[in-house]
Coordinates of C-alpha atoms and ligand atoms in Angstrom, one line a residue:
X1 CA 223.4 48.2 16.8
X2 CA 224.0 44.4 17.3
X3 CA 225.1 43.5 20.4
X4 CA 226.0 40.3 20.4
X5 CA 228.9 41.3 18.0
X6 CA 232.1 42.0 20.2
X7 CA 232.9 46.0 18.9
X8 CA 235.9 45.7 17.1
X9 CA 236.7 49.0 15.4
X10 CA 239.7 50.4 13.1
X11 CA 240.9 54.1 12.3
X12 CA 242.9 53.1 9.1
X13 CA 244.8 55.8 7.5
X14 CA 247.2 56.3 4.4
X15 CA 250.3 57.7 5.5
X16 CA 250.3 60.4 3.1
X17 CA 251.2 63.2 5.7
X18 CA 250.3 65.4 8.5
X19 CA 246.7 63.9 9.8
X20 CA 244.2 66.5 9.4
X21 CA 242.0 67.2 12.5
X22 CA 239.3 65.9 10.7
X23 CA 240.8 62.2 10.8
X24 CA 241.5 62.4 14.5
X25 CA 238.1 63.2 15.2
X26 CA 237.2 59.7 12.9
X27 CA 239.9 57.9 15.2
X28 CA 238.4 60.0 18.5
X29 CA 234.9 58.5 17.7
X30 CA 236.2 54.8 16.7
X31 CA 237.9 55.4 20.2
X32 CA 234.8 56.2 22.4
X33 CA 232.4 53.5 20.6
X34 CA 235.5 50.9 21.5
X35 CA 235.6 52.4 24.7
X36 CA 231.7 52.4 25.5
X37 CA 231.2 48.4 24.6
X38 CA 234.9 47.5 25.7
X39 CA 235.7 46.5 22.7
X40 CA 238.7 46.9 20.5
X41 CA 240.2 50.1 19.0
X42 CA 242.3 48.8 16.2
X43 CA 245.1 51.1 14.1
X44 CA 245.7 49.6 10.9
X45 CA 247.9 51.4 8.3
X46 CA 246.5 51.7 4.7
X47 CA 250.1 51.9 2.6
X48 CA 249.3 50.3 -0.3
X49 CA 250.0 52.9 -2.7
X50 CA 253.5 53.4 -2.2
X51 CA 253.5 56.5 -4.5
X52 CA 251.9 58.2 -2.1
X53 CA 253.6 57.4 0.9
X54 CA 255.9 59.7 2.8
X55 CA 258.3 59.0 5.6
X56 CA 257.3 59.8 8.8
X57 CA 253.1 60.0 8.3
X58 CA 253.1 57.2 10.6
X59 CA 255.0 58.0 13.3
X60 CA 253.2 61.3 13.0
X61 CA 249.7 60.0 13.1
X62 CA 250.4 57.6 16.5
X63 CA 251.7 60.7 18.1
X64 CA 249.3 62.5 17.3
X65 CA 246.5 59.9 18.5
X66 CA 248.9 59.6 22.1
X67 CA 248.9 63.6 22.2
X68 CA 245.2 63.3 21.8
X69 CA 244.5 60.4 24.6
X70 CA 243.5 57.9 21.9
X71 CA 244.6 54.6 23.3
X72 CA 245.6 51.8 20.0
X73 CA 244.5 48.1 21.2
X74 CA 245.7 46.6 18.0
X75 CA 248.6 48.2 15.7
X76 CA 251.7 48.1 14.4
X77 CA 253.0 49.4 17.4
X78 CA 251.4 47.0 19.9
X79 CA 251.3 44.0 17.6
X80 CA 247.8 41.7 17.8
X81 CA 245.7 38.3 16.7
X82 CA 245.4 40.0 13.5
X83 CA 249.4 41.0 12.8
X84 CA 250.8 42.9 10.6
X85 CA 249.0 45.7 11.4
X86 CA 250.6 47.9 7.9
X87 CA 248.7 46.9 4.9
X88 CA 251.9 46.9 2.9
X89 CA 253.2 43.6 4.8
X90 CA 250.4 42.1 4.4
X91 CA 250.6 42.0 0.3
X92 CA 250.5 38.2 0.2
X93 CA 247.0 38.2 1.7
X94 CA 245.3 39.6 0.0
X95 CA 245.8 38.4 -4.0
X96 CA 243.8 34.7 -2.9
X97 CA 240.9 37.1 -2.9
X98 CA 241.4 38.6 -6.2
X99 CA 242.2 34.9 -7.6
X100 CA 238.7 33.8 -5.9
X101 CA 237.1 36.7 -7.7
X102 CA 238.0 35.9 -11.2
X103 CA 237.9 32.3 -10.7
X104 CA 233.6 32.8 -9.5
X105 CA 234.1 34.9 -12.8
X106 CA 233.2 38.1 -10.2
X107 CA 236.5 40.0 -11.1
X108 CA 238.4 39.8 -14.6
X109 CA 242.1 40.4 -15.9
X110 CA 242.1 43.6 -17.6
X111 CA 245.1 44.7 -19.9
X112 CA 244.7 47.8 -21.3
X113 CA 247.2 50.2 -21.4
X114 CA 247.6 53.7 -20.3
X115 CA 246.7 54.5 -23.6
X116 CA 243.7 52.6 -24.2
X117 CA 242.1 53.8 -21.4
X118 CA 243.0 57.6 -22.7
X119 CA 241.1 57.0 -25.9
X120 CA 238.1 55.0 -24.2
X121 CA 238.3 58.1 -22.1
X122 CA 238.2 60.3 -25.4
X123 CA 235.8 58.7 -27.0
X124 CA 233.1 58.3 -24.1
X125 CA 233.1 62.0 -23.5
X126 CA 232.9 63.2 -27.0
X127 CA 229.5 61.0 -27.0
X128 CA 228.6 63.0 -24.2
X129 CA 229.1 59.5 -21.5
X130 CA 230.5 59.2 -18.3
X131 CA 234.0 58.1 -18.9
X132 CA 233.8 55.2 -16.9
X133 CA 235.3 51.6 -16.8
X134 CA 232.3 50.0 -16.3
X135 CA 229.6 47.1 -17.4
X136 CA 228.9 48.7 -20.8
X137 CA 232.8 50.0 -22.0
X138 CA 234.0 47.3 -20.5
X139 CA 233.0 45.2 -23.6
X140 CA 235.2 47.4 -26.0
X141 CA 238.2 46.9 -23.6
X142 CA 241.4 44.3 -23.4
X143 CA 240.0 42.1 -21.1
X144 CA 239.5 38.9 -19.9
X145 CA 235.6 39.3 -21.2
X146 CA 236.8 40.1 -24.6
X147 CA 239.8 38.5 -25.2
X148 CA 239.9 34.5 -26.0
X149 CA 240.8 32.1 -23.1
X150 CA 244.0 31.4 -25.4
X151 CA 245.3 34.8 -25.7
X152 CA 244.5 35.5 -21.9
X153 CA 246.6 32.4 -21.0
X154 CA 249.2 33.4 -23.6
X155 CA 249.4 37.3 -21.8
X156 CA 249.8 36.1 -18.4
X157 CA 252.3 33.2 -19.4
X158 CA 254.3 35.6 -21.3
X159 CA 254.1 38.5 -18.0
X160 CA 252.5 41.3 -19.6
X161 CA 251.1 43.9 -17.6
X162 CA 247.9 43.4 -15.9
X163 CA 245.3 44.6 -13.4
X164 CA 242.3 42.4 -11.9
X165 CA 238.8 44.9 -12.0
X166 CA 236.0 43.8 -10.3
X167 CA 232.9 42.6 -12.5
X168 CA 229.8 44.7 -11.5
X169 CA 226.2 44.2 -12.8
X170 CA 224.9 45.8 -15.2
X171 CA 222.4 47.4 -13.4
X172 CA 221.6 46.3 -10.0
X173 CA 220.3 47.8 -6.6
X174 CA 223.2 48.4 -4.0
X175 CA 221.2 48.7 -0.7
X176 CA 223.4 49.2 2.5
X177 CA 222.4 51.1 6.2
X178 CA 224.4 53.7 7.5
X179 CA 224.0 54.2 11.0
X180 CA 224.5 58.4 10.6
X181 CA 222.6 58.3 7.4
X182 CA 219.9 55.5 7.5
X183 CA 219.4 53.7 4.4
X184 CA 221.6 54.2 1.3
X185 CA 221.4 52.9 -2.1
X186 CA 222.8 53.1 -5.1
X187 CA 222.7 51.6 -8.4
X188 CA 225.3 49.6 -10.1
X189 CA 224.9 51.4 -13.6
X190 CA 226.3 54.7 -11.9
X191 CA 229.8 52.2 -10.8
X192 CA 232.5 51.2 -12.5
X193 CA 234.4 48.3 -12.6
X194 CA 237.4 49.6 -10.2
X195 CA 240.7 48.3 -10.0
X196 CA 241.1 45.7 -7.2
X197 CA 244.4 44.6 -7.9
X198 CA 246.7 46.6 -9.5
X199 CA 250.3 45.5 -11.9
X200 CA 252.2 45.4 -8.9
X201 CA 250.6 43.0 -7.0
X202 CA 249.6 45.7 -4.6
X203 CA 246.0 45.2 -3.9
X204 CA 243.9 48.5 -4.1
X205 CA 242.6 51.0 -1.2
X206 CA 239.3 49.0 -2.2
X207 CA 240.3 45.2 -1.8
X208 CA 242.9 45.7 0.8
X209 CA 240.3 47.4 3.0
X210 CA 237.3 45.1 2.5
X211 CA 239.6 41.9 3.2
X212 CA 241.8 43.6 6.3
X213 CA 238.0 44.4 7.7
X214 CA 236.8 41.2 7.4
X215 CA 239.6 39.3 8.8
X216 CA 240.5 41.2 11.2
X217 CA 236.7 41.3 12.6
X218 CA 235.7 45.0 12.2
X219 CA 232.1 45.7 13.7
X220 CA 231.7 49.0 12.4
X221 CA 233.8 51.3 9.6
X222 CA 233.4 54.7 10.8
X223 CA 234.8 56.9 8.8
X224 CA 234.3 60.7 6.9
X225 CA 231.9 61.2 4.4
X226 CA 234.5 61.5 1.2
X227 CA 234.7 57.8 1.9
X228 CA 230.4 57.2 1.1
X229 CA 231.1 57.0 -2.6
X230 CA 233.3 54.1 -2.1
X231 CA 230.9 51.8 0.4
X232 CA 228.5 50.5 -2.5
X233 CA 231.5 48.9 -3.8
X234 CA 232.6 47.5 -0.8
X235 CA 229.2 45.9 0.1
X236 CA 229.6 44.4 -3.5
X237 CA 232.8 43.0 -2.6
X238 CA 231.4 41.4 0.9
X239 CA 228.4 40.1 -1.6
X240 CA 230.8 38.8 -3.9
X241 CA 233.5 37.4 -1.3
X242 CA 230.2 35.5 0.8
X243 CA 230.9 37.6 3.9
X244 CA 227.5 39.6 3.9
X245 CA 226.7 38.0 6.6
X246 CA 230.1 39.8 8.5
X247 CA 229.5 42.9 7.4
X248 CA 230.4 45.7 9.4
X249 CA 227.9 48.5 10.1
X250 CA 228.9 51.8 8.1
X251 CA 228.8 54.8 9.7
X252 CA 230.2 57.8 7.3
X253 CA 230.9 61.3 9.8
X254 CA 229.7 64.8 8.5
X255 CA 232.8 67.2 7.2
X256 CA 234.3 69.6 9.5
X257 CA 233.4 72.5 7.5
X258 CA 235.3 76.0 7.2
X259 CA 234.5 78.6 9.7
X260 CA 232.0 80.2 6.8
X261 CA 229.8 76.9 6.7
X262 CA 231.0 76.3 2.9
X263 CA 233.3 73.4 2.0
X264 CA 235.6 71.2 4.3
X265 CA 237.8 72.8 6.2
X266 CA 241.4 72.4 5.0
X267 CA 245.0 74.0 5.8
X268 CA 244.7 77.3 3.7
X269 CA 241.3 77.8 6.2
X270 CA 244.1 77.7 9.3
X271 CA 246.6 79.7 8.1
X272 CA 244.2 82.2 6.7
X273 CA 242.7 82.7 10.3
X274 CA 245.3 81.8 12.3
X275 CA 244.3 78.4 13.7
X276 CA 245.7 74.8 13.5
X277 CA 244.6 72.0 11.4
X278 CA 247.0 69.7 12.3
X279 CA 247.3 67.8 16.0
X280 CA 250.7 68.8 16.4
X281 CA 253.3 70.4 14.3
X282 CA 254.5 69.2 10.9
X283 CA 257.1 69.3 8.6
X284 CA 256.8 68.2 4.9
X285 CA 259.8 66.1 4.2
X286 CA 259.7 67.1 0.6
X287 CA 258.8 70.5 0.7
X288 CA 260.1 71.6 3.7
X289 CA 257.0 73.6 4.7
X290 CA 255.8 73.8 7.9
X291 CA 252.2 73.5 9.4
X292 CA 251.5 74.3 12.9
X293 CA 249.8 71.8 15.6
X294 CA 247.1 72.1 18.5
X295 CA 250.4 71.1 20.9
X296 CA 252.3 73.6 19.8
X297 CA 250.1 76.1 20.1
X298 CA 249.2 75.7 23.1
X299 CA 246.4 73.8 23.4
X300 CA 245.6 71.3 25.8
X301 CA 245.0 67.7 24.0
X302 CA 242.0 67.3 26.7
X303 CA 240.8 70.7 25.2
X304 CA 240.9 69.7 21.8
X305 CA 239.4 66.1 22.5
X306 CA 236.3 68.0 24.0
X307 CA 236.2 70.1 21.1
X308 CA 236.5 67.6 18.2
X309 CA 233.9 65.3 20.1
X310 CA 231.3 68.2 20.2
X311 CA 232.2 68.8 15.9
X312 CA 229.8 66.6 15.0
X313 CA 227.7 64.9 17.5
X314 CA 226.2 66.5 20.6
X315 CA 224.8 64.6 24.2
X316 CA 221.1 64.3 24.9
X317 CA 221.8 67.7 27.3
X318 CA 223.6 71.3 27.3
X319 CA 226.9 69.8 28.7
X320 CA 229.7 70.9 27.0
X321 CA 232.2 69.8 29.0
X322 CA 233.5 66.2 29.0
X323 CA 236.0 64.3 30.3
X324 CA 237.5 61.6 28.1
X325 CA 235.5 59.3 30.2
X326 CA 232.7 61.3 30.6
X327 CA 232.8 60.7 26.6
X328 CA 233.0 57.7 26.9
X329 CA 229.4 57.1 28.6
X330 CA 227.6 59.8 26.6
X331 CA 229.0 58.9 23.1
X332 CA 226.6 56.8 20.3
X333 CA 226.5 56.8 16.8
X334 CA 223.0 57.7 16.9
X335 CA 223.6 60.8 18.1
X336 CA 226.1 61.7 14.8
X337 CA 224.7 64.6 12.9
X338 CA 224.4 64.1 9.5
X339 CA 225.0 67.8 8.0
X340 CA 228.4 68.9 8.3
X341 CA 230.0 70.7 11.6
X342 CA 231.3 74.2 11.5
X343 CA 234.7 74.7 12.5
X344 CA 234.7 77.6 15.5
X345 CA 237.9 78.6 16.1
X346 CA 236.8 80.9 19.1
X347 CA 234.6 77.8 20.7
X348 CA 238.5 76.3 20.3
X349 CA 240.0 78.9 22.2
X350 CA 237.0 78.7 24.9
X351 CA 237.4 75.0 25.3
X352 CA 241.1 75.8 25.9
X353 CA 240.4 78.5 28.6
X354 CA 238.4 76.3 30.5
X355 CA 240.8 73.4 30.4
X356 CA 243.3 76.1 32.0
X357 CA 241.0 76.9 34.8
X358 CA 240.9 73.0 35.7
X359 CA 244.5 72.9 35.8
X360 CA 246.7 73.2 39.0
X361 CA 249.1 76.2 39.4
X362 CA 252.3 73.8 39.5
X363 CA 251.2 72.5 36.6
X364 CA 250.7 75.3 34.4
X365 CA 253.9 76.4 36.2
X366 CA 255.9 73.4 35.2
X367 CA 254.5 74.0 31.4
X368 CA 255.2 77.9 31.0
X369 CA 258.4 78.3 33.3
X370 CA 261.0 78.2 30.3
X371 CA 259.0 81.0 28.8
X372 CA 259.3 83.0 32.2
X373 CA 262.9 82.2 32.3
X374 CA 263.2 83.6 28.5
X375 CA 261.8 86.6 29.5
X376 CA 263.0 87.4 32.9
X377 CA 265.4 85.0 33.6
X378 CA 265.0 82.8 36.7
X379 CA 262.3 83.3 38.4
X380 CA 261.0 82.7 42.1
X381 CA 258.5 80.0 41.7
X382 CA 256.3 80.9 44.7
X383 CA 256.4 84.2 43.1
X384 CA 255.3 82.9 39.6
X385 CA 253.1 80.7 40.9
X386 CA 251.3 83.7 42.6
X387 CA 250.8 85.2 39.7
X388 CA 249.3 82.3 37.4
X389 CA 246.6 81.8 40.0
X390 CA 245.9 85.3 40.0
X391 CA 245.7 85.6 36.2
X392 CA 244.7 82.5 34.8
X393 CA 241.0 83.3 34.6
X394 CA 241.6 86.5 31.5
X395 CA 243.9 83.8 29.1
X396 CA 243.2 81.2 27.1
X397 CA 246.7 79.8 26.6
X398 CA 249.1 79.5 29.3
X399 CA 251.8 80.7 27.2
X400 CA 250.1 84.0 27.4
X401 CA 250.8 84.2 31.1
X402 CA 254.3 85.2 31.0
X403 CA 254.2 87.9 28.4
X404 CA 251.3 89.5 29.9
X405 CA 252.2 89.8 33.3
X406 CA 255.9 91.6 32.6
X407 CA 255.1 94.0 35.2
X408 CA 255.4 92.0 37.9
X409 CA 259.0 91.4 36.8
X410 CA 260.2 94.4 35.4
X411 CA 259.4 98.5 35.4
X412 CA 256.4 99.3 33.5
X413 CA 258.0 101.5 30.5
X414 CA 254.6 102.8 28.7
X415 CA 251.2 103.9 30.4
X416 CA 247.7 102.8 28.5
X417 CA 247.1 105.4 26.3
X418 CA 243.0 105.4 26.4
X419 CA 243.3 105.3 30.3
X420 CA 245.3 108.1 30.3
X421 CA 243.2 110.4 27.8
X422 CA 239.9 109.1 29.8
X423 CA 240.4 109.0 33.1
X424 CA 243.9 111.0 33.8
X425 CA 242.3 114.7 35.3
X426 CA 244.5 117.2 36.4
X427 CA 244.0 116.4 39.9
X428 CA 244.5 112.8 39.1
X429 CA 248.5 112.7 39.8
X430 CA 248.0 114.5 43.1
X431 CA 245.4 112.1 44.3
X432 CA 247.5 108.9 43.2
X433 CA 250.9 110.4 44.8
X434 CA 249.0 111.0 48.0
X435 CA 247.1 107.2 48.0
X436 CA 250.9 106.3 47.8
X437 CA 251.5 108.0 50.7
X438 CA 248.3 107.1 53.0
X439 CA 249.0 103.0 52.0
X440 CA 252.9 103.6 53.0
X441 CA 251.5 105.3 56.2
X442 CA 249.1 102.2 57.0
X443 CA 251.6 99.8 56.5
X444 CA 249.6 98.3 53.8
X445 CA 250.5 94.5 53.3
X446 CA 247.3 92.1 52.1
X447 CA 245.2 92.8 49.6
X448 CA 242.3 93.4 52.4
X449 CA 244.8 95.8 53.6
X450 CA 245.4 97.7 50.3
X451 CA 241.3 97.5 49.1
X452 CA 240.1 98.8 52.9
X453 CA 242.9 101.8 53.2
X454 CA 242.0 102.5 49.3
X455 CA 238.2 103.1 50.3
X456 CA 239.0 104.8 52.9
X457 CA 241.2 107.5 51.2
X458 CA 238.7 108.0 48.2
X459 CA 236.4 108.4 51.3
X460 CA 238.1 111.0 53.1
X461 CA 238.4 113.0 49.9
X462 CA 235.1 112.6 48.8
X463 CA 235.7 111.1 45.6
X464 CA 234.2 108.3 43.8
X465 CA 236.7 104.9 44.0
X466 CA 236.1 104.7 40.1
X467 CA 237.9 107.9 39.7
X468 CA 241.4 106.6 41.1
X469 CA 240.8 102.8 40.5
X470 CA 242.2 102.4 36.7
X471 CA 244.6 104.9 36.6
X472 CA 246.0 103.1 39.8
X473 CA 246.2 99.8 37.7
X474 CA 247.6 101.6 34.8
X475 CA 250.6 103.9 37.3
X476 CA 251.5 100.6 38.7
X477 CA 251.7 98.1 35.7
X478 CA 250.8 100.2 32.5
X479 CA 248.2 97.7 31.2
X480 CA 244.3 98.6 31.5
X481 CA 243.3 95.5 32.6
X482 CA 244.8 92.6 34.9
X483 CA 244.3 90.3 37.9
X484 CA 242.3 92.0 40.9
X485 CA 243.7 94.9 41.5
X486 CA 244.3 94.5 45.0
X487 CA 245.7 91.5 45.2
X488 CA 248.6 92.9 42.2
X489 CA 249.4 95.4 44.8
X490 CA 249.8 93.2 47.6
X491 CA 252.2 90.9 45.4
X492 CA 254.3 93.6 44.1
X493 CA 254.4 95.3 48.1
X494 CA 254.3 98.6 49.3
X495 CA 257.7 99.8 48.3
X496 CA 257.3 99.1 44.2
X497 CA 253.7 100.7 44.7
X498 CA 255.0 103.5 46.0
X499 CA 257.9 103.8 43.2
X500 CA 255.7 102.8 40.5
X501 CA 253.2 105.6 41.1
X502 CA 255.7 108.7 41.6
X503 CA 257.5 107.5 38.5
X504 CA 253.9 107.3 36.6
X505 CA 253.0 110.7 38.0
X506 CA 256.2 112.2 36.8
X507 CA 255.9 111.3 33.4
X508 CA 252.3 111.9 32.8
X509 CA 251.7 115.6 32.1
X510 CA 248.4 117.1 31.8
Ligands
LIG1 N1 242.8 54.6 4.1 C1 241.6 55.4 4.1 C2 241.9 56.8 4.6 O1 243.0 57.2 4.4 C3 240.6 54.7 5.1 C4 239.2 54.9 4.8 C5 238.4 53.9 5.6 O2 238.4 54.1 6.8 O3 237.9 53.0 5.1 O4 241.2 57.5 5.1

């Protein structure tokens, strides 16, 4: 990487919906090599074609980035040297270039119709060719190349519809570097002449990018693979424009793959197993449907910043964990896989755990406390906050919390089932009415309390403590498993113990 080159990076998307998670992790790596060199992370808007833009993609994609701790240096949002930060108002920039094209005789006016390009279309693939607009077709095309300077003049005087294509060589070496994939090259005779400007005036995802990279100093385009195919055309364009010399370097990420390993991952992949494939939740203004986000899920954005980081590229050690900064540091380009990364939902849901662990109890309190509410109505928050310590470690999602831990709020109403056929004996209601009794006579209080006068007892009758231990748990909150069982007696106290277990004993009939 040159390094005497201040890093000046972009995430640039097309506001054409809900921002996969695939694009965050482009912005999340742009982020960390901005971060690393203390450069500039730069959010530039690619709305050029208008068909395809729907309201609200933007707003959608900064919150998405804020949700995800990806902090914009230059955008349209915090303004910059290199304002407007939305390619749409920058249209009158960028048609000089265009001029400067065709004038070098680089780029020529092209005036075919839709139907002229149908039958050139036609009639390449019945002779078995690539149905391309390109240094050989081009010749049998309305153009300026064919057409006579007169009649050119005469079409443009008169406004007829136009678009400006760039001229490629026939057949000419494209060599460029990648960082992720080393050297790349391709040969102009596989290329076609692509639109640059189109009859609007609107430049093209092609031009508008090159120029908006050049001027506003980009250092490196990192960006996902799909965009590979595209990048011999845009070193042409630096050729062709004299900025090869101000070329950024390419870097072009691996696909997030589905689950399986085959193809990239998309939204059908998410709602077939259940996970999210957008940041945060999203509803199609057209359509109406409704995708669902990492935030509303549940997951913590430092979780899914870990995660997306570790999709792709992977430290120079075992750590998993990271910290944004810690990201920071570690992250290089050079250290970007080239074959795609396999989406693991369950390595999500890991991440997500372990986030929860780091968290403090008020926090996770503050978070879930309208779903306790829901559920229970108000709630004591010393009480609640008891129980997310004690039962954080088993979840993965806060939001679980509540829902699983009913039985510190209300009467269990049913009894595990497989508990009950494996380890209910006849004797077993006897034994559990009488531990009642012997923790009521000692006054039981602490856990310490409840665990030494519980040994005890299973000592005094000579019984193993793995006999009475689960269906204890299960006469006292129904469910098989739980935070240590000692400590759930202690927080419930000796009175509900004692309740719980001769209503248990009652009910269960062997
Ligand atoms: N506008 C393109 C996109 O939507 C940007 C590709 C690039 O980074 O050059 O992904």
């Amino acid at each position: 990487m040159s390094t005497e080159r201040p890093v000046r990076v972009r995430f640039a998307p097309s506001p054409t919906g809900a921002l996969h998670i695939g694009g965050v992790r482009t912005a999340l790596y742009n982020y960390l090599l901005a971060r690393k060199h203390g450069g500039t992370m730069i959010l530039r808007i690619e709305d050029t074609d208008q068909n395809r833009f729907v309201p609200g993609a933007e707003e959608y994609i900064r919150e998405s980035l804020k949700w995800v701790g990806i902090e914009i240096d230059e955008g349209p949002e915090q303004g910059g040297p290199h304002a407007p930060y939305r390619q749409s108002e920058r249209k009158p920039m960028y048609r000089q270039y265009a001029d400067k094209l065709i004038e070098e005789g680089l780029a020529y006016y092209a005036f075919d119709t839709e139907e002229d390009l149908e039958q050139m279309r036609k009639r390449l693939e019945a002779s078995k060719m690539q149905p391309a607009y390109d240094s050989v077709s081009r010749m049998g095309m309305k153009n300026s190349l064919t057409l006579s300077a007169d009649e050119v003049k005469e079409r443009l005087d008169r406004g007829d519809n136009y678009v400006i294509r760039i001229k490629l060589p026939r057949k000419e070496e494209v060599r460029f570097h990648d960082v992720i994939r080393g050297w790349v090259a391709v040969s102009t005779s596989t290329m076609d002449d692509k639109v640059l400007l189109k009859g609007d005036g609107m430049p093209t995802y092609h031009l508008a990018n090159v120029v908006d990279d050049y001027l506003m100093g980009i250092s490196h385009v990192i960006r996902g693979e799909e965009w590979l195919p595209s990048a011999p055309l845009h070193v042409m364009l630096y050729r062709y424009l004299g900025w090869e010399d101000k070329m950024p370097e390419f870097a072009h990420l691996p696909l997030l793959l589905k689950p399986e390993g085959n193809g990239k991952l998309s939204k059908r992949d998410g709602d077939r197993l259940g996970f999210p494939v957008f940041p945060i939740d999203w509803t199609d203004p057209k359509t109406g449907e409704k995708s669902s986000g990492y935030r509303e899920s549940g997951y913590y954005p430092e979780a899914v910043a870990n995660m997306l980081a570790l999709l792709g590229w992977h430290p120079s050690d075992n750590q998993e964990m990271f910290t944004m900064d810690e990201l920071i540091q570690s992250f290089s380009l050079e250290r970007v896989s080239k074959s795609g990364a396999k989406f693991d939902v369950n390595k999500a849901y890991w991440f997500n755990q372990q986030y929860l662990n780091q968290k403090s109890v008020p926090e996770i309190y503050a978070d879930i406390v309208p779903i306790f509410s829901e559920l229970y109505g108000s709630v004591n928050q010393e009480y609640a906050e008891t129980i997310i310590a004690m039962m954080r470690e088993k979840y993965q999602f806060a939001r679980e919390i509540p829902a699983a831990s009913s039985y510190f709020f209300v009467e269990p109403s049913a009894f595990d089932e497989e508990v009950i056929r494996k380890k209910w004996k006849p004797e077993t209601n006897g034994l559990l009415l009488e531990l009642g009794e012997w923790f009521t006579r000692n006054n039981c209080l602490t856990p310490t309390e409840f665990e030494d006068n519980f040994k005890i007892y299973c000592e005094s009758k000579g019984i193993k403590t793995g006999e009475i231990l689960q269906p204890l748990r299960v006469a006292v909150s129904g469910a098989p498993m739980g935070p240590p069982i000692f400590d759930m007696l202690a927080l419930l106290g000796l009175e509900k113990v004692l309740t719980r277990l001769i209503v248990c004993t009652n009910l269960i009939k062997l």
